[in-house]
Amino acid sequence: MELEQVDAGALPAAQAEKSLMDVETAKAVAQIQGAMAVAKRFPRDEVQAVNRIKQAAQRRRLAESAEYEYKRGGSLVSGPSIRAAETLQQCWGNMMSGITEVKRDPIKRESIMMAYAGDLETNTWKFLEFTVPHVRDKADGAVALNSSRDVYERTMNDGSRRLRNCILAVIPGDVTDSFLEECDKTLSKSDTPLKDRINAMLKAMEEVAVTRAMIENTFGCKADAITERQLSQLRRIYQSLKDGFGGVTDYFKVPQDHGGKASDLNSRVKAATPAPAKKAEPDPTVEK
């Protein structure tokens, strides 16, 4: 497809912006059409794809971060994490996904974003549009983001959860269930004693402002008496806190003798959570 060159400087501002958007739209359409042509030429073998997914679930570190857990309406909800969704897309193949900034409004100080995922073989797509304010929430109030890097990191952090939802909406649910079941099997097989795994989990929880006393107070037992099931629950909670699903006080009871204020815990978690690596721009990829 040949695209006509547009001299934006020779056009009025509104017309130039529209012309550039038309060019970008044409490029995106051409990219998707090319990817679909490749997918039709090299269709996925679903049996092999499922086998790749189950094999990936046998990697212990991936299995430990495969599920999140958060509170909704007084009950705990769990599901595949962002890392799990990315792995499923890679192994399922012939998919396209990404996060893009549709428009940035400097007056309202917000960005209109869109996350999307699509199956290039079945032409099944999921799009989610959302607005991200250019602020960072802190315990003492919201702080405006002024640098482009800070805005980018905020939009990508918010977009990653929508991207996860888009990917999981396209991949068949039974495939996702098989992946999570295999992850549970992987976690149940370990040469490391339960006590050592508990100590490692306690150390990891300290990174997200969760203390040993808070865990013991919530579970109603000493940390040494934590069961395999409770350890799995702690892993999901840890992954949820790292991914930004809820705050510490959503999962744990804060003891009265805790050194800090309960309202400060969530801010400490956000400060400890690393931002995604900076990219020039989100570049959707096609898995062959």
mmCIF file of C-alpha atoms in Angstrom:
data_model
loop_
_atom_site.group_PDB
_atom_site.id
_atom_site.type_symbol
_atom_site.label_atom_id
_atom_site.label_comp_id
_atom_site.label_asym_id
_atom_site.label_seq_id
_atom_site.Cartn_x
_atom_site.Cartn_y
_atom_site.Cartn_z
ATOM 1 C CA MET A 1 0.000 0.000 0.000
ATOM 2 C CA GLU A 2 1.435 3.374 -1.016
ATOM 3 C CA LEU A 3 0.833 6.280 1.335
ATOM 4 C CA GLU A 4 0.732 9.841 0.066
ATOM 5 C CA GLN A 5 3.243 12.145 1.691
ATOM 6 C CA VAL A 6 1.603 14.981 3.614
ATOM 7 C CA ASP A 7 3.277 18.347 4.149
ATOM 8 C CA ALA A 8 1.783 19.278 7.524
ATOM 9 C CA GLY A 9 3.348 22.752 7.450
ATOM 10 C CA ALA A 10 1.417 23.743 4.323
ATOM 11 C CA LEU A 11 -1.986 22.966 5.836
ATOM 12 C CA PRO A 12 -4.074 24.603 8.554
ATOM 13 C CA ALA A 13 -3.536 23.080 12.007
ATOM 14 C CA ALA A 14 -6.845 21.187 12.172
ATOM 15 C CA GLN A 15 -6.540 19.879 8.625
ATOM 16 C CA ALA A 16 -2.905 18.908 9.156
ATOM 17 C CA GLU A 17 -3.789 16.974 12.291
ATOM 18 C CA LYS A 18 -6.589 15.147 10.476
ATOM 19 C CA SER A 19 -4.311 14.318 7.550
ATOM 20 C CA LEU A 20 -1.629 12.910 9.847
ATOM 21 C CA MET A 21 -4.241 10.838 11.686
ATOM 22 C CA ASP A 22 -5.485 9.478 8.367
ATOM 23 C CA VAL A 23 -1.936 8.460 7.461
ATOM 24 C CA GLU A 24 -1.406 6.731 10.809
ATOM 25 C CA THR A 25 -4.757 4.953 10.447
ATOM 26 C CA ALA A 26 -3.802 3.748 6.974
ATOM 27 C CA LYS A 27 -0.482 2.462 8.305
ATOM 28 C CA ALA A 28 -2.239 0.583 11.132
ATOM 29 C CA VAL A 29 -4.738 -0.979 8.713
ATOM 30 C CA ALA A 30 -1.949 -2.055 6.372
ATOM 31 C CA GLN A 31 -0.021 -3.565 9.291
ATOM 32 C CA ILE A 32 -3.033 -5.547 10.502
ATOM 33 C CA GLN A 33 -3.876 -6.768 7.002
ATOM 34 C CA GLY A 34 -0.307 -7.947 6.505
ATOM 35 C CA ALA A 35 -0.298 -9.724 9.861
ATOM 36 C CA MET A 36 -3.593 -11.451 9.082
ATOM 37 C CA ALA A 37 -2.226 -12.645 5.739
ATOM 38 C CA VAL A 38 0.783 -14.205 7.508
ATOM 39 C CA ALA A 39 -1.495 -15.806 10.125
ATOM 40 C CA LYS A 40 -3.667 -17.365 7.413
ATOM 41 C CA ARG A 41 -0.575 -18.729 5.722
ATOM 42 C CA PHE A 42 0.841 -20.199 8.937
ATOM 43 C CA PRO A 43 -2.203 -21.151 11.070
ATOM 44 C CA ARG A 44 -1.678 -22.309 14.643
ATOM 45 C CA ASP A 45 -1.740 -25.959 15.622
ATOM 46 C CA GLU A 46 -3.987 -25.768 18.688
ATOM 47 C CA VAL A 47 -2.674 -29.028 20.152
ATOM 48 C CA GLN A 48 0.899 -27.790 19.938
ATOM 49 C CA ALA A 49 -0.131 -24.377 21.273
ATOM 50 C CA VAL A 50 -1.790 -25.930 24.354
ATOM 51 C CA ASN A 51 1.267 -28.117 24.905
ATOM 52 C CA ARG A 52 3.494 -25.016 24.770
ATOM 53 C CA ILE A 53 1.247 -23.313 27.304
ATOM 54 C CA LYS A 54 1.370 -26.279 29.698
ATOM 55 C CA GLN A 55 5.123 -26.518 29.285
ATOM 56 C CA ALA A 56 5.495 -22.816 30.113
ATOM 57 C CA ALA A 57 3.411 -23.347 33.267
ATOM 58 C CA GLN A 58 6.030 -25.829 34.478
ATOM 59 C CA ARG A 59 8.481 -22.972 34.990
ATOM 60 C CA ARG A 60 8.244 -22.346 38.699
ATOM 61 C CA ARG A 61 8.943 -18.613 38.694
ATOM 62 C CA LEU A 62 6.232 -18.074 36.113
ATOM 63 C CA ALA A 63 3.806 -20.257 38.077
ATOM 64 C CA GLU A 64 4.451 -18.213 41.220
ATOM 65 C CA SER A 65 3.437 -14.979 39.449
ATOM 66 C CA ALA A 66 0.632 -16.432 37.327
ATOM 67 C CA GLU A 67 -2.332 -15.455 39.529
ATOM 68 C CA TYR A 68 -3.469 -12.381 41.408
ATOM 69 C CA GLU A 69 -6.072 -12.042 44.130
ATOM 70 C CA TYR A 70 -8.031 -8.985 45.287
ATOM 71 C CA LYS A 71 -11.122 -8.066 47.233
ATOM 72 C CA ARG A 72 -14.378 -7.133 45.530
ATOM 73 C CA GLY A 73 -17.611 -6.664 47.450
ATOM 74 C CA GLY A 74 -16.265 -8.363 50.554
ATOM 75 C CA SER A 75 -15.071 -11.501 48.704
ATOM 76 C CA LEU A 76 -11.732 -12.496 47.205
ATOM 77 C CA VAL A 77 -11.454 -12.669 43.416
ATOM 78 C CA SER A 78 -8.519 -14.357 41.668
ATOM 79 C CA GLY A 79 -7.448 -14.636 38.048
ATOM 80 C CA PRO A 80 -4.515 -14.712 35.625
ATOM 81 C CA SER A 81 -1.927 -11.988 36.119
ATOM 82 C CA ILE A 82 -0.473 -9.687 33.482
ATOM 83 C CA ARG A 83 2.588 -11.962 33.148
ATOM 84 C CA ALA A 84 0.304 -14.949 32.624
ATOM 85 C CA ALA A 85 -1.643 -13.155 29.870
ATOM 86 C CA GLU A 86 1.579 -12.244 28.055
ATOM 87 C CA THR A 87 2.760 -15.862 28.214
ATOM 88 C CA LEU A 88 -0.587 -17.151 26.945
ATOM 89 C CA GLN A 89 -0.446 -14.803 23.961
ATOM 90 C CA GLN A 90 3.099 -15.834 23.073
ATOM 91 C CA CYS A 91 2.302 -19.557 23.243
ATOM 92 C CA TRP A 92 -1.136 -19.339 21.565
ATOM 93 C CA GLY A 93 0.381 -17.440 18.650
ATOM 94 C CA ASN A 94 -0.989 -15.422 15.728
ATOM 95 C CA MET A 95 -2.186 -12.614 17.979
ATOM 96 C CA MET A 96 -1.667 -8.875 18.028
ATOM 97 C CA SER A 97 -1.988 -6.649 21.079
ATOM 98 C CA GLY A 98 -0.829 -3.312 22.395
ATOM 99 C CA ILE A 99 -1.477 -0.075 24.252
ATOM 100 C CA THR A 100 -1.672 3.219 22.402
ATOM 101 C CA GLU A 101 -2.289 6.834 23.324
ATOM 102 C CA VAL A 102 -5.233 8.067 21.274
ATOM 103 C CA LYS A 103 -5.081 11.683 22.399
ATOM 104 C CA ARG A 104 -3.303 13.776 25.008
ATOM 105 C CA ASP A 105 -5.196 16.763 26.392
ATOM 106 C CA PRO A 106 -2.775 19.293 27.951
ATOM 107 C CA ILE A 107 -5.647 21.434 29.237
ATOM 108 C CA LYS A 108 -7.459 18.695 31.123
ATOM 109 C CA ARG A 109 -4.078 17.086 31.876
ATOM 110 C CA GLU A 110 -5.158 13.621 30.846
ATOM 111 C CA SER A 111 -4.554 11.030 28.142
ATOM 112 C CA ILE A 112 -7.166 9.018 26.294
ATOM 113 C CA MET A 113 -5.703 5.529 25.911
ATOM 114 C CA MET A 114 -6.732 2.359 24.143
ATOM 115 C CA ALA A 115 -5.712 -1.238 24.847
ATOM 116 C CA TYR A 116 -6.477 -3.925 22.319
ATOM 117 C CA ALA A 117 -5.880 -7.575 21.471
ATOM 118 C CA GLY A 118 -6.912 -9.632 18.473
ATOM 119 C CA ASP A 119 -6.773 -13.151 17.083
ATOM 120 C CA LEU A 120 -5.464 -12.763 13.541
ATOM 121 C CA GLU A 121 -6.903 -16.086 12.401
ATOM 122 C CA THR A 122 -10.476 -15.722 13.639
ATOM 123 C CA ASN A 123 -10.550 -11.906 13.371
ATOM 124 C CA THR A 124 -11.726 -11.711 16.997
ATOM 125 C CA TRP A 125 -10.826 -8.393 18.638
ATOM 126 C CA LYS A 126 -11.245 -6.713 21.994
ATOM 127 C CA PHE A 127 -10.792 -2.948 22.462
ATOM 128 C CA LEU A 128 -10.866 -0.974 25.718
ATOM 129 C CA GLU A 129 -10.699 2.832 25.778
ATOM 130 C CA PHE A 130 -9.923 4.580 29.060
ATOM 131 C CA THR A 131 -8.761 7.923 30.436
ATOM 132 C CA VAL A 132 -5.613 8.357 32.518
ATOM 133 C CA PRO A 133 -5.197 11.601 34.512
ATOM 134 C CA HIS A 134 -1.684 13.012 34.617
ATOM 135 C CA VAL A 135 -1.383 12.726 38.396
ATOM 136 C CA ARG A 136 0.186 10.332 40.877
ATOM 137 C CA ASP A 137 -1.826 9.407 43.957
ATOM 138 C CA LYS A 138 -0.084 9.795 47.300
ATOM 139 C CA ALA A 139 -1.189 9.577 50.911
ATOM 140 C CA ASP A 140 -1.253 13.381 51.236
ATOM 141 C CA GLY A 141 -3.066 13.935 47.916
ATOM 142 C CA ALA A 142 -2.547 13.773 44.168
ATOM 143 C CA VAL A 143 0.648 15.155 42.624
ATOM 144 C CA ALA A 144 0.661 16.478 39.042
ATOM 145 C CA LEU A 145 2.976 14.797 36.543
ATOM 146 C CA ASN A 146 4.953 17.253 34.452
ATOM 147 C CA SER A 147 7.577 15.207 32.629
ATOM 148 C CA SER A 148 6.809 13.092 29.572
ATOM 149 C CA ARG A 149 8.491 10.093 31.175
ATOM 150 C CA ASP A 150 6.252 10.248 34.261
ATOM 151 C CA VAL A 151 3.158 10.524 32.067
ATOM 152 C CA TYR A 152 4.307 7.612 29.935
ATOM 153 C CA GLU A 153 4.939 5.391 32.961
ATOM 154 C CA ARG A 154 1.542 6.258 34.459
ATOM 155 C CA THR A 155 -0.328 5.525 31.216
ATOM 156 C CA MET A 156 1.544 2.239 30.675
ATOM 157 C CA ASN A 157 0.897 1.122 34.252
ATOM 158 C CA ASP A 158 -2.815 1.777 33.893
ATOM 159 C CA GLY A 159 -2.865 0.289 30.408
ATOM 160 C CA SER A 160 -1.213 -3.009 31.358
ATOM 161 C CA ARG A 161 -4.277 -4.154 33.322
ATOM 162 C CA ARG A 162 -6.598 -3.296 30.410
ATOM 163 C CA LEU A 163 -4.232 -5.094 28.062
ATOM 164 C CA ARG A 164 -4.467 -8.187 30.250
ATOM 165 C CA ASN A 165 -8.265 -8.076 30.053
ATOM 166 C CA CYS A 166 -8.149 -7.750 26.255
ATOM 167 C CA ILE A 167 -5.792 -10.704 25.814
ATOM 168 C CA LEU A 168 -7.822 -12.945 28.111
ATOM 169 C CA ALA A 169 -11.035 -11.956 26.310
ATOM 170 C CA VAL A 170 -9.614 -13.280 23.022
ATOM 171 C CA ILE A 171 -7.913 -16.490 24.191
ATOM 172 C CA PRO A 172 -10.403 -19.349 24.853
ATOM 173 C CA GLY A 173 -11.285 -19.662 28.534
ATOM 174 C CA ASP A 174 -10.564 -23.396 28.738
ATOM 175 C CA VAL A 175 -7.015 -22.750 27.498
ATOM 176 C CA THR A 176 -6.492 -20.236 30.299
ATOM 177 C CA ASP A 177 -7.942 -22.674 32.861
ATOM 178 C CA SER A 178 -5.556 -25.412 31.703
ATOM 179 C CA PHE A 179 -2.631 -23.038 32.169
ATOM 180 C CA LEU A 180 -3.646 -22.144 35.735
ATOM 181 C CA GLU A 181 -4.233 -25.795 36.648
ATOM 182 C CA GLU A 182 -0.752 -26.674 35.407
ATOM 183 C CA CYS A 183 0.671 -23.777 37.444
ATOM 184 C CA ASP A 184 -0.960 -25.221 40.586
ATOM 185 C CA LYS A 185 0.650 -28.597 39.876
ATOM 186 C CA THR A 186 4.026 -26.918 39.455
ATOM 187 C CA LEU A 187 3.719 -25.104 42.770
ATOM 188 C CA SER A 188 2.732 -28.283 44.597
ATOM 189 C CA LYS A 189 5.964 -29.978 43.440
ATOM 190 C CA SER A 190 9.006 -28.590 45.172
ATOM 191 C CA ASP A 191 12.275 -29.933 46.504
ATOM 192 C CA THR A 192 12.511 -26.907 48.801
ATOM 193 C CA PRO A 193 11.056 -27.477 52.298
ATOM 194 C CA LEU A 194 7.842 -25.616 53.098
ATOM 195 C CA LYS A 195 9.574 -23.687 55.902
ATOM 196 C CA ASP A 196 12.187 -22.269 53.520
ATOM 197 C CA ARG A 197 9.508 -21.255 51.005
ATOM 198 C CA ILE A 198 7.546 -19.515 53.765
ATOM 199 C CA ASN A 199 10.640 -17.544 54.822
ATOM 200 C CA ALA A 200 11.287 -16.523 51.212
ATOM 201 C CA MET A 201 7.666 -15.377 50.881
ATOM 202 C CA LEU A 202 7.878 -13.366 54.117
ATOM 203 C CA LYS A 203 10.977 -11.611 52.798
ATOM 204 C CA ALA A 204 9.252 -10.842 49.495
ATOM 205 C CA MET A 205 6.197 -9.444 51.301
ATOM 206 C CA GLU A 206 8.402 -6.957 53.122
ATOM 207 C CA GLU A 207 9.134 -5.391 49.721
ATOM 208 C CA VAL A 208 5.459 -4.393 49.460
ATOM 209 C CA ALA A 209 5.169 -3.096 53.062
ATOM 210 C CA VAL A 210 3.641 -6.281 54.530
ATOM 211 C CA THR A 211 5.201 -7.424 57.793
ATOM 212 C CA ARG A 212 5.306 -10.839 59.427
ATOM 213 C CA ALA A 213 3.024 -9.565 62.204
ATOM 214 C CA MET A 214 0.407 -8.428 59.690
ATOM 215 C CA ILE A 215 0.381 -11.855 58.018
ATOM 216 C CA GLU A 216 0.120 -13.681 61.354
ATOM 217 C CA ASN A 217 -2.618 -11.337 62.531
ATOM 218 C CA THR A 218 -4.650 -11.936 59.358
ATOM 219 C CA PHE A 219 -4.204 -15.723 59.158
ATOM 220 C CA GLY A 220 -4.584 -16.216 62.911
ATOM 221 C CA CYS A 221 -1.478 -18.372 63.272
ATOM 222 C CA LYS A 222 2.289 -18.130 63.504
ATOM 223 C CA ALA A 223 4.147 -17.797 60.226
ATOM 224 C CA ASP A 224 5.834 -21.172 60.792
ATOM 225 C CA ALA A 225 2.380 -22.809 60.797
ATOM 226 C CA ILE A 226 1.285 -21.441 57.416
ATOM 227 C CA THR A 227 -0.080 -24.191 55.206
ATOM 228 C CA GLU A 228 0.601 -24.848 51.511
ATOM 229 C CA ARG A 229 -2.795 -23.402 50.615
ATOM 230 C CA GLN A 230 -2.159 -20.228 52.648
ATOM 231 C CA LEU A 231 1.257 -19.891 51.009
ATOM 232 C CA SER A 232 -0.380 -20.007 47.572
ATOM 233 C CA GLN A 233 -2.813 -17.312 48.709
ATOM 234 C CA LEU A 234 0.111 -15.162 49.861
ATOM 235 C CA ARG A 235 1.734 -15.526 46.436
ATOM 236 C CA ARG A 236 -1.430 -14.320 44.715
ATOM 237 C CA ILE A 237 -1.751 -11.378 47.103
ATOM 238 C CA TYR A 238 1.897 -10.472 46.555
ATOM 239 C CA GLN A 239 1.394 -10.523 42.786
ATOM 240 C CA SER A 240 -1.740 -8.385 43.151
ATOM 241 C CA LEU A 241 0.112 -5.756 45.170
ATOM 242 C CA LYS A 242 2.961 -5.699 42.650
ATOM 243 C CA ASP A 243 0.479 -5.305 39.762
ATOM 244 C CA GLY A 244 -1.484 -2.568 41.540
ATOM 245 C CA PHE A 245 -4.674 -4.497 42.322
ATOM 246 C CA GLY A 246 -5.734 -2.995 45.639
ATOM 247 C CA GLY A 247 -3.615 -1.953 48.597
ATOM 248 C CA VAL A 248 -2.142 -3.599 51.681
ATOM 249 C CA THR A 249 -5.074 -2.705 53.891
ATOM 250 C CA ASP A 250 -7.428 -4.489 51.463
ATOM 251 C CA TYR A 251 -5.853 -7.817 52.409
ATOM 252 C CA PHE A 252 -4.313 -7.510 55.863
ATOM 253 C CA LYS A 253 -5.282 -6.367 59.322
ATOM 254 C CA VAL A 254 -2.822 -3.797 60.595
ATOM 255 C CA PRO A 255 -1.788 -4.444 64.229
ATOM 256 C CA GLN A 256 -2.284 -1.607 66.688
ATOM 257 C CA ASP A 257 1.449 -1.467 67.427
ATOM 258 C CA HIS A 258 2.406 -1.101 63.754
ATOM 259 C CA GLY A 259 4.933 1.674 63.302
ATOM 260 C CA GLY A 260 3.266 3.520 60.401
ATOM 261 C CA LYS A 261 -0.208 4.734 59.573
ATOM 262 C CA ALA A 262 -2.488 2.395 57.672
ATOM 263 C CA SER A 263 -3.160 5.159 55.136
ATOM 264 C CA ASP A 264 0.551 5.284 54.258
ATOM 265 C CA LEU A 265 0.915 1.598 53.418
ATOM 266 C CA ASN A 266 -0.608 1.755 49.958
ATOM 267 C CA SER A 267 1.689 4.629 49.003
ATOM 268 C CA ARG A 268 4.686 2.604 50.154
ATOM 269 C CA VAL A 269 3.607 -0.274 47.937
ATOM 270 C CA LYS A 270 3.274 2.006 44.891
ATOM 271 C CA ALA A 271 6.684 3.495 45.587
ATOM 272 C CA ALA A 272 8.222 0.012 45.814
ATOM 273 C CA THR A 273 6.599 -1.225 42.589
ATOM 274 C CA PRO A 274 8.995 -0.807 39.653
ATOM 275 C CA ALA A 275 7.691 1.007 36.602
ATOM 276 C CA PRO A 276 7.813 -0.767 33.238
ATOM 277 C CA ALA A 277 10.873 -0.304 31.072
ATOM 278 C CA LYS A 278 10.607 2.776 28.885
ATOM 279 C CA LYS A 279 10.003 2.116 25.215
ATOM 280 C CA ALA A 280 10.074 4.441 22.258
ATOM 281 C CA GLU A 281 6.443 3.574 21.587
ATOM 282 C CA PRO A 282 4.269 0.475 22.040
ATOM 283 C CA ASP A 283 4.946 -1.664 18.964
ATOM 284 C CA PRO A 284 2.410 -4.473 18.466
ATOM 285 C CA THR A 285 3.992 -7.781 17.486
ATOM 286 C CA VAL A 286 2.697 -10.786 15.620
ATOM 287 C CA GLU A 287 3.489 -14.240 16.950
ATOM 288 C CA LYS A 288 4.070 -16.713 14.144
#
